[in-house]
């Protein structure tokens, strides 16, 4: 009896000491997210993954889902009509498996990063359909059972009009039919993967999100196999979750779709002051709170994690600092905001 008490006492002291030394907030995002049953992830660039141990270690510690920033795109994976390049994609799949991470597949049909041989190939409609089918079947089959969700179609809707994007190789060659076909081929190739439509500037209520909603509603009506909507969430500093985002999420999930935040970043005007970093943290916190509060939201992925590697400064002049670690892999206020959000969700008995 005395022995039992002693053991119990020691365990209690150990647990208290542990909690004091290692408060929940100091835990990596991955550990906190796993407790809440949600995925926290990042896009991964192949070069630093191969060459920079701190880049790799940070991913292993902080994330339980990853997505290739470029490696699965046509320009990377299909250098010629009859040639696939799977070295990088295989490497990434293995990295995810070794580290018990999930993987998102990005992306099977997109109007950007299409190889020259395809654009300039003068293929007929039938030939183009054959090439696309072969592409989707080959890749999705190769990684069958290993990809949690595919971004089957990316960015098919025009920003201004909410109609089909016409500056697209796929639309010009095949009309809007390619969307339905792509989802059907992906489902045939891997019935277990979740199939997503993914886009930017569709989080709130606007012409584009209206167009996306109409498209998804129509696909559902036609029994096209689609499971989810990806909100990329490339936003400017100052972004906050508003009623319009909840309304939009509500109508999408009413279509029986799951939702993932797939490419979040919050870009700052440079040079940034400390208030800007606090504002940025508020945006990340809002999105994490929003995602954790609804069971339809399965994952929150950031488009890279260190400001050392981000697409933002290349595309937006005098802008950057959009991620949760700085260029020296030090955490920023946005990182702590995500930790706090995950901890808070646990304490308030979140409904997940
Ligand atoms: O691979 C070539 C390399 O051989 C060459 O030397 C170099 C010279 O510029 O270019 C390299 O290709 C670049 C590629 O990234 C790989 O680094 C392309 O120029 C560059 O345009 C490409 O940018 C990517 C962009 O998509 C292309 O549209 C970004 O890294 C990537 O972050 C970005 O990701 C997209 C998502 O897929 C979809 N949503 C929007 C998001 C941001 O644009």
Short mmCIF file of C-alpha atoms and ligand atoms in Angstrom, two decimals:
data_model
loop_
_atom_site.label_atom_id
_atom_site.label_comp_id
_atom_site.label_asym_id
_atom_site.label_seq_id
_atom_site.Cartn_x
_atom_site.Cartn_y
_atom_site.Cartn_z
CA UNK A 1 0.00 0.00 0.00
CA UNK A 2 2.78 2.39 1.08
CA UNK A 3 4.72 1.37 -1.98
CA UNK A 4 1.76 2.22 -4.23
CA UNK A 5 1.40 5.63 -2.63
CA UNK A 6 5.08 6.26 -3.16
CA UNK A 7 4.87 5.31 -6.83
CA UNK A 8 1.74 7.43 -7.32
CA UNK A 9 3.43 10.37 -5.58
CA UNK A 10 6.51 10.10 -7.77
CA UNK A 11 4.40 9.97 -10.92
CA UNK A 12 2.47 13.04 -9.83
CA UNK A 13 5.63 14.99 -9.05
CA UNK A 14 7.12 13.95 -12.39
CA UNK A 15 3.98 15.03 -14.27
CA UNK A 16 3.88 18.41 -12.48
CA UNK A 17 7.56 19.01 -13.09
CA UNK A 18 7.16 18.04 -16.73
CA UNK A 19 4.23 20.42 -17.20
CA UNK A 20 6.22 23.23 -15.60
CA UNK A 21 9.32 22.64 -17.67
CA UNK A 22 7.46 21.89 -20.88
CA UNK A 23 4.19 23.86 -21.01
CA UNK A 24 1.78 22.90 -23.78
CA UNK A 25 2.61 26.05 -25.74
CA UNK A 26 6.24 25.03 -26.11
CA UNK A 27 5.30 21.85 -27.92
CA UNK A 28 5.83 21.64 -31.67
CA UNK A 29 2.79 22.36 -33.83
CA UNK A 30 2.65 18.78 -34.97
CA UNK A 31 2.22 17.40 -31.45
CA UNK A 32 -0.47 19.95 -30.64
CA UNK A 33 -2.35 19.40 -33.91
CA UNK A 34 -2.32 15.63 -33.52
CA UNK A 35 -4.12 15.97 -30.18
CA UNK A 36 -6.86 17.95 -31.93
CA UNK A 37 -7.21 15.48 -34.81
CA UNK A 38 -6.23 18.00 -37.43
CA UNK A 39 -3.35 18.13 -39.90
CA UNK A 40 -0.84 20.96 -39.87
CA UNK A 41 1.39 21.10 -42.87
CA UNK A 42 3.73 22.88 -45.22
CA UNK A 43 4.70 22.99 -48.86
CA UNK A 44 8.14 21.50 -49.40
CA UNK A 45 10.79 22.64 -51.86
CA UNK A 46 13.07 19.85 -53.05
CA UNK A 47 16.37 21.73 -53.07
CA UNK A 48 16.55 22.66 -49.39
CA UNK A 49 14.99 19.33 -48.44
CA UNK A 50 17.99 17.64 -50.03
CA UNK A 51 20.66 20.12 -48.98
CA UNK A 52 19.72 21.80 -45.71
CA UNK A 53 19.41 19.62 -42.60
CA UNK A 54 17.74 22.38 -40.55
CA UNK A 55 15.04 22.73 -43.23
CA UNK A 56 14.40 19.00 -43.13
CA UNK A 57 14.52 18.73 -39.32
CA UNK A 58 12.09 21.58 -38.88
CA UNK A 59 9.58 19.89 -41.17
CA UNK A 60 9.96 16.60 -39.31
CA UNK A 61 9.37 18.28 -35.97
CA UNK A 62 6.56 20.68 -36.82
CA UNK A 63 4.30 19.13 -39.46
CA UNK A 64 2.24 15.99 -39.96
CA UNK A 65 1.25 16.64 -43.57
CA UNK A 66 3.28 17.93 -46.52
CA UNK A 67 2.71 18.94 -50.13
CA UNK A 68 5.28 19.44 -52.88
CA UNK A 69 5.68 23.08 -53.84
CA UNK A 70 6.55 22.11 -57.43
CA UNK A 71 7.66 18.48 -57.70
CA UNK A 72 4.31 16.99 -58.74
CA UNK A 73 3.53 19.61 -61.37
CA UNK A 74 3.62 18.82 -65.08
CA UNK A 75 6.80 20.82 -65.70
CA UNK A 76 8.64 18.76 -63.06
CA UNK A 77 7.15 15.33 -63.46
CA UNK A 78 6.61 15.12 -67.24
CA UNK A 79 9.68 16.39 -69.10
CA UNK A 80 8.52 14.81 -72.38
CA UNK A 81 5.39 13.20 -73.77
CA UNK A 82 6.70 9.72 -73.22
CA UNK A 83 8.84 10.43 -70.19
CA UNK A 84 7.97 10.81 -66.53
CA UNK A 85 10.44 11.98 -63.88
CA UNK A 86 9.63 10.44 -60.52
CA UNK A 87 12.88 10.81 -58.62
CA UNK A 88 11.77 13.82 -56.59
CA UNK A 89 8.19 12.69 -56.08
CA UNK A 90 9.39 9.25 -54.93
CA UNK A 91 11.80 10.93 -52.55
CA UNK A 92 9.04 13.05 -51.08
CA UNK A 93 6.67 10.13 -50.67
CA UNK A 94 9.41 8.21 -48.88
CA UNK A 95 10.19 11.21 -46.66
CA UNK A 96 6.52 11.43 -45.66
CA UNK A 97 6.32 7.69 -44.98
CA UNK A 98 9.50 7.64 -42.90
CA UNK A 99 8.22 10.49 -40.78
CA UNK A 100 4.64 9.25 -40.53
CA UNK A 101 3.29 12.27 -42.33
CA UNK A 102 0.38 12.52 -44.72
CA UNK A 103 0.90 13.85 -48.21
CA UNK A 104 -1.25 16.06 -50.43
CA UNK A 105 -0.83 15.73 -54.17
CA UNK A 106 -0.53 19.06 -56.00
CA UNK A 107 -1.61 19.21 -58.76
CA UNK A 108 -2.97 17.19 -61.71
CA UNK A 109 -4.51 19.89 -63.91
CA UNK A 110 -3.40 23.51 -63.81
CA UNK A 111 -2.95 26.19 -66.46
CA UNK A 112 0.55 27.09 -65.17
CA UNK A 113 3.82 25.16 -65.20
CA UNK A 114 2.81 23.19 -68.27
CA UNK A 115 5.77 21.93 -70.31
CA UNK A 116 6.61 23.44 -73.68
CA UNK A 117 6.27 20.12 -75.51
CA UNK A 118 2.59 20.08 -74.57
CA UNK A 119 1.76 23.70 -75.32
CA UNK A 120 3.61 23.71 -78.61
CA UNK A 121 2.77 20.15 -79.59
CA UNK A 122 -0.20 20.99 -81.82
CA UNK A 123 -2.15 18.09 -80.40
CA UNK A 124 -5.76 17.54 -81.43
CA UNK A 125 -8.56 17.48 -78.87
CA UNK A 126 -8.57 13.67 -78.79
CA UNK A 127 -4.81 13.49 -78.45
CA UNK A 128 -4.89 16.02 -75.61
CA UNK A 129 -7.56 14.01 -73.80
CA UNK A 130 -5.43 10.90 -74.19
CA UNK A 131 -2.33 12.66 -72.83
CA UNK A 132 -4.23 14.06 -69.84
CA UNK A 133 -5.84 10.73 -69.03
CA UNK A 134 -2.52 8.93 -69.23
CA UNK A 135 -0.92 11.59 -67.02
CA UNK A 136 -3.53 11.36 -64.28
CA UNK A 137 -3.75 7.57 -64.36
CA UNK A 138 0.01 7.09 -64.31
CA UNK A 139 0.72 9.41 -61.40
CA UNK A 140 -2.31 8.66 -59.27
CA UNK A 141 -1.84 4.89 -59.70
CA UNK A 142 1.84 5.08 -58.87
CA UNK A 143 1.07 6.68 -55.50
CA UNK A 144 -2.18 4.87 -54.85
CA UNK A 145 -2.86 4.66 -51.11
CA UNK A 146 -0.05 7.09 -50.35
CA UNK A 147 -1.72 10.41 -51.06
CA UNK A 148 -4.34 11.61 -48.61
CA UNK A 149 -5.84 14.14 -51.02
CA UNK A 150 -5.21 15.26 -54.58
CA UNK A 151 -5.67 18.79 -55.89
CA UNK A 152 -7.16 17.33 -59.04
CA UNK A 153 -8.03 20.67 -60.61
CA UNK A 154 -6.32 23.90 -59.62
CA UNK A 155 -7.49 27.46 -60.34
CA UNK A 156 -9.99 26.83 -63.15
CA UNK A 157 -12.16 29.88 -62.42
CA UNK A 158 -11.42 33.42 -63.55
CA UNK A 159 -10.67 35.99 -60.80
CA UNK A 160 -12.96 38.72 -62.11
CA UNK A 161 -15.87 37.06 -63.85
CA UNK A 162 -16.29 33.87 -61.83
CA UNK A 163 -16.65 32.02 -65.15
CA UNK A 164 -14.22 29.43 -66.52
CA UNK A 165 -10.71 30.80 -66.91
CA UNK A 166 -10.17 31.16 -70.63
CA UNK A 167 -6.42 31.82 -70.51
CA UNK A 168 -5.94 28.13 -69.89
CA UNK A 169 -4.43 25.54 -72.18
CA UNK A 170 -6.93 22.97 -70.90
CA UNK A 171 -9.99 25.15 -71.40
CA UNK A 172 -8.87 26.23 -74.85
CA UNK A 173 -8.27 22.64 -75.96
CA UNK A 174 -11.06 20.81 -74.17
CA UNK A 175 -13.66 23.31 -72.99
CA UNK A 176 -14.86 22.78 -69.42
CA UNK A 177 -15.15 18.98 -69.94
CA UNK A 178 -11.63 18.42 -68.64
CA UNK A 179 -12.74 19.10 -65.08
CA UNK A 180 -15.26 16.29 -64.87
CA UNK A 181 -12.96 13.90 -66.73
CA UNK A 182 -10.00 14.66 -64.48
CA UNK A 183 -11.97 13.86 -61.33
CA UNK A 184 -13.33 10.64 -62.83
CA UNK A 185 -9.90 9.40 -63.91
CA UNK A 186 -8.38 10.27 -60.53
CA UNK A 187 -11.12 8.34 -58.69
CA UNK A 188 -10.64 5.31 -60.95
CA UNK A 189 -6.90 5.37 -60.32
CA UNK A 190 -7.13 5.68 -56.52
CA UNK A 191 -10.55 5.24 -54.97
CA UNK A 192 -9.19 5.97 -51.47
CA UNK A 193 -7.71 9.44 -52.08
CA UNK A 194 -9.83 12.50 -51.37
CA UNK A 195 -10.28 14.56 -54.52
CA UNK A 196 -10.15 18.35 -54.28
CA UNK A 197 -10.80 21.46 -56.30
CA UNK A 198 -8.22 24.07 -55.16
CA UNK A 199 -8.19 27.85 -55.71
CA UNK A 200 -7.14 31.28 -54.37
CA UNK A 201 -9.27 34.34 -53.49
CA UNK A 202 -12.26 32.09 -52.97
CA UNK A 203 -12.38 32.20 -49.18
CA UNK A 204 -14.86 35.06 -48.85
CA UNK A 205 -17.95 36.03 -50.83
CA UNK A 206 -17.14 37.49 -54.25
CA UNK A 207 -17.65 36.81 -57.96
CA UNK A 208 -14.95 34.18 -58.02
CA UNK A 209 -16.13 32.25 -54.97
CA UNK A 210 -19.65 32.39 -56.40
CA UNK A 211 -18.32 30.85 -59.62
CA UNK A 212 -16.50 28.15 -57.70
CA UNK A 213 -19.58 27.39 -55.63
CA UNK A 214 -21.68 27.05 -58.79
CA UNK A 215 -19.10 24.79 -60.39
CA UNK A 216 -18.90 22.50 -57.37
CA UNK A 217 -22.66 22.40 -56.99
CA UNK A 218 -22.97 21.39 -60.64
CA UNK A 219 -20.26 18.72 -60.31
CA UNK A 220 -22.03 17.29 -57.29
CA UNK A 221 -25.32 17.30 -59.19
CA UNK A 222 -23.68 15.34 -62.00
CA UNK A 223 -22.28 12.87 -59.45
CA UNK A 224 -18.70 13.75 -60.34
CA UNK A 225 -16.42 12.27 -57.66
CA UNK A 226 -15.26 15.33 -55.75
CA UNK A 227 -14.68 15.34 -51.99
CA UNK A 228 -13.23 18.67 -51.03
CA UNK A 229 -12.53 22.32 -51.62
CA UNK A 230 -9.07 23.76 -50.99
CA UNK A 231 -8.87 27.37 -49.95
CA UNK A 232 -5.35 28.41 -50.80
CA UNK A 233 -5.47 31.44 -48.48
CA UNK A 234 -2.67 33.57 -49.95
CA UNK A 235 -3.66 36.75 -48.12
CA UNK A 236 -2.36 40.23 -47.33
CA UNK A 237 -1.52 41.34 -43.84
CA UNK A 238 -4.61 42.59 -42.04
CA UNK A 239 -6.65 39.56 -43.10
CA UNK A 240 -9.16 38.41 -40.47
CA UNK A 241 -11.85 35.75 -40.56
CA UNK A 242 -15.19 37.48 -41.09
CA UNK A 243 -18.81 36.34 -41.30
CA UNK A 244 -18.46 36.04 -45.10
CA UNK A 245 -15.90 33.25 -44.64
CA UNK A 246 -18.20 31.31 -42.34
CA UNK A 247 -21.13 31.74 -44.71
CA UNK A 248 -19.06 30.53 -47.65
CA UNK A 249 -17.68 27.57 -45.71
CA UNK A 250 -21.21 26.71 -44.62
CA UNK A 251 -22.64 26.58 -48.12
CA UNK A 252 -19.68 24.55 -49.39
CA UNK A 253 -19.82 22.01 -46.61
CA UNK A 254 -23.58 21.77 -47.15
CA UNK A 255 -22.63 20.31 -50.54
CA UNK A 256 -21.05 17.54 -48.52
CA UNK A 257 -17.53 18.72 -49.25
CA UNK A 258 -14.66 18.76 -46.80
CA UNK A 259 -12.50 21.86 -46.57
CA UNK A 260 -8.75 22.30 -46.23
CA UNK A 261 -6.64 25.42 -46.04
CA UNK A 262 -4.02 24.40 -48.56
CA UNK A 263 -1.45 27.15 -49.18
CA UNK A 264 -1.71 29.79 -46.48
CA UNK A 265 0.68 32.72 -46.27
CA UNK A 266 0.22 36.27 -45.03
CA UNK A 267 2.40 38.68 -46.96
CA UNK A 268 3.85 41.81 -45.38
CA UNK A 269 4.92 45.09 -46.93
CA UNK A 270 8.66 45.34 -46.31
CA UNK A 271 10.32 46.53 -44.16
CA UNK A 272 7.96 45.16 -41.53
CA UNK A 273 7.57 46.58 -38.00
CA UNK A 274 6.75 44.57 -34.90
CA UNK A 275 3.05 45.63 -35.10
CA UNK A 276 2.96 44.07 -38.56
CA UNK A 277 4.15 40.76 -37.12
CA UNK A 278 1.44 40.92 -34.45
CA UNK A 279 -1.17 41.60 -37.12
CA UNK A 280 0.15 38.69 -39.11
CA UNK A 281 -0.08 36.47 -36.04
CA UNK A 282 -3.74 37.47 -35.67
CA UNK A 283 -4.45 36.30 -39.21
CA UNK A 284 -2.82 32.91 -38.63
CA UNK A 285 -4.62 32.57 -35.28
CA UNK A 286 -7.99 33.40 -36.82
CA UNK A 287 -7.58 30.83 -39.58
CA UNK A 288 -6.46 28.12 -37.16
CA UNK A 289 -9.36 28.89 -34.77
CA UNK A 290 -11.75 28.83 -37.71
CA UNK A 291 -10.45 25.49 -38.99
CA UNK A 292 -10.40 23.85 -35.58
CA UNK A 293 -13.95 24.91 -34.84
CA UNK A 294 -15.48 22.82 -37.60
CA UNK A 295 -15.19 19.14 -38.31
CA UNK A 296 -15.32 19.71 -42.08
CA UNK A 297 -11.93 21.45 -41.93
CA UNK A 298 -9.34 18.71 -42.16
CA UNK A 299 -6.02 20.45 -42.60
CA UNK A 300 -4.17 23.72 -42.44
CA UNK A 301 -1.15 23.88 -44.73
CA UNK A 302 1.21 26.80 -45.13
CA UNK A 303 2.92 27.50 -48.46
CA UNK A 304 6.42 26.96 -47.05
CA UNK A 305 7.38 27.71 -43.46
CA UNK A 306 10.58 29.76 -43.52
CA UNK A 307 10.85 33.23 -45.06
CA UNK A 308 14.11 31.99 -46.53
CA UNK A 309 12.13 30.13 -49.18
CA UNK A 310 8.90 31.70 -50.34
CA UNK A 311 7.41 32.56 -53.71
CA UNK A 312 6.12 35.92 -52.41
CA UNK A 313 9.13 38.26 -52.88
CA UNK A 314 9.53 36.99 -56.45
CA UNK A 315 5.96 37.87 -57.39
CA UNK A 316 5.16 40.88 -55.18
CA UNK A 317 7.66 43.72 -55.12
CA UNK A 318 8.85 44.93 -51.66
CA UNK A 319 6.73 42.26 -50.06
CA UNK A 320 7.62 39.13 -48.10
CA UNK A 321 7.93 37.77 -44.58
CA UNK A 322 4.76 35.77 -45.14
CA UNK A 323 5.56 32.63 -43.16
CA UNK A 324 5.83 31.49 -39.53
CA UNK A 325 9.63 31.13 -39.24
CA UNK A 326 12.02 33.88 -40.28
CA UNK A 327 14.88 33.29 -42.72
CA UNK A 328 17.08 32.03 -39.84
CA UNK A 329 14.50 29.44 -38.78
CA UNK A 330 13.50 31.44 -35.68
CA UNK A 331 9.82 31.31 -34.82
CA UNK A 332 7.75 34.45 -35.38
CA UNK A 333 4.67 35.61 -33.44
CA UNK A 334 2.55 33.79 -36.04
CA UNK A 335 4.07 30.50 -34.90
CA UNK A 336 3.13 31.14 -31.28
CA UNK A 337 -0.37 32.14 -32.40
CA UNK A 338 -0.84 28.74 -34.04
CA UNK A 339 0.40 26.98 -30.91
CA UNK A 340 -2.00 28.98 -28.75
CA UNK A 341 -4.89 28.28 -31.06
CA UNK A 342 -4.29 24.52 -30.91
CA UNK A 343 -3.92 24.58 -27.12
CA UNK A 344 -7.03 26.72 -26.66
CA UNK A 345 -9.10 24.41 -28.87
CA UNK A 346 -8.20 21.54 -26.55
CA UNK A 347 -9.15 23.46 -23.42
CA UNK A 348 -12.51 24.68 -24.68
CA UNK A 349 -13.60 21.14 -25.60
CA UNK A 350 -13.64 21.86 -29.29
CA UNK A 351 -16.21 19.89 -31.28
CA UNK A 352 -13.81 17.90 -33.45
O1 LIG B 1 12.91 24.80 -62.31
C1 LIG B 1 13.33 26.01 -62.91
C2 LIG B 1 14.80 26.13 -62.94
O2 LIG B 1 15.32 25.10 -63.74
C3 LIG B 1 15.20 27.51 -63.46
O3 LIG B 1 16.57 27.66 -63.37
C4 LIG B 1 14.51 28.62 -62.64
C5 LIG B 1 14.79 30.01 -63.19
O4 LIG B 1 13.81 30.92 -62.77
O5 LIG B 1 13.14 28.42 -62.68
C6 LIG B 1 12.74 27.17 -62.12
O6 LIG B 1 11.37 27.06 -62.16
C7 LIG B 1 10.64 27.86 -61.24
C8 LIG B 1 9.85 26.94 -60.33
O7 LIG B 1 9.01 27.73 -59.50
C9 LIG B 1 10.73 26.05 -59.47
O8 LIG B 1 11.53 26.83 -58.63
C10 LIG B 1 9.72 28.78 -62.04
O9 LIG B 1 10.47 29.71 -62.76
C11 LIG B 1 8.78 29.50 -61.09
O10 LIG B 1 7.80 30.18 -61.85
C12 LIG B 1 8.08 28.50 -60.20
O11 LIG B 1 7.24 29.21 -59.31
C13 LIG B 1 6.27 28.45 -58.64
C14 LIG B 1 4.89 28.92 -59.03
O12 LIG B 1 3.91 28.22 -58.30
C15 LIG B 1 4.66 28.70 -60.52
O13 LIG B 1 3.49 29.13 -60.94
C16 LIG B 1 6.46 28.67 -57.15
O14 LIG B 1 7.70 28.09 -56.75
C17 LIG B 1 5.31 28.02 -56.37
O15 LIG B 1 5.39 28.42 -55.02
C18 LIG B 1 3.98 28.49 -56.92
O16 LIG B 1 2.96 27.81 -56.23
C19 LIG B 1 1.61 28.14 -56.58
C20 LIG B 1 0.77 26.89 -56.36
O17 LIG B 1 1.30 25.81 -57.08
C21 LIG B 1 -0.69 27.13 -56.75
N1 LIG B 1 -1.23 28.27 -56.06
C22 LIG B 1 -0.45 29.52 -56.14
C23 LIG B 1 1.00 29.27 -55.72
C24 LIG B 1 1.80 30.55 -55.79
O18 LIG B 1 1.90 31.00 -57.10
#
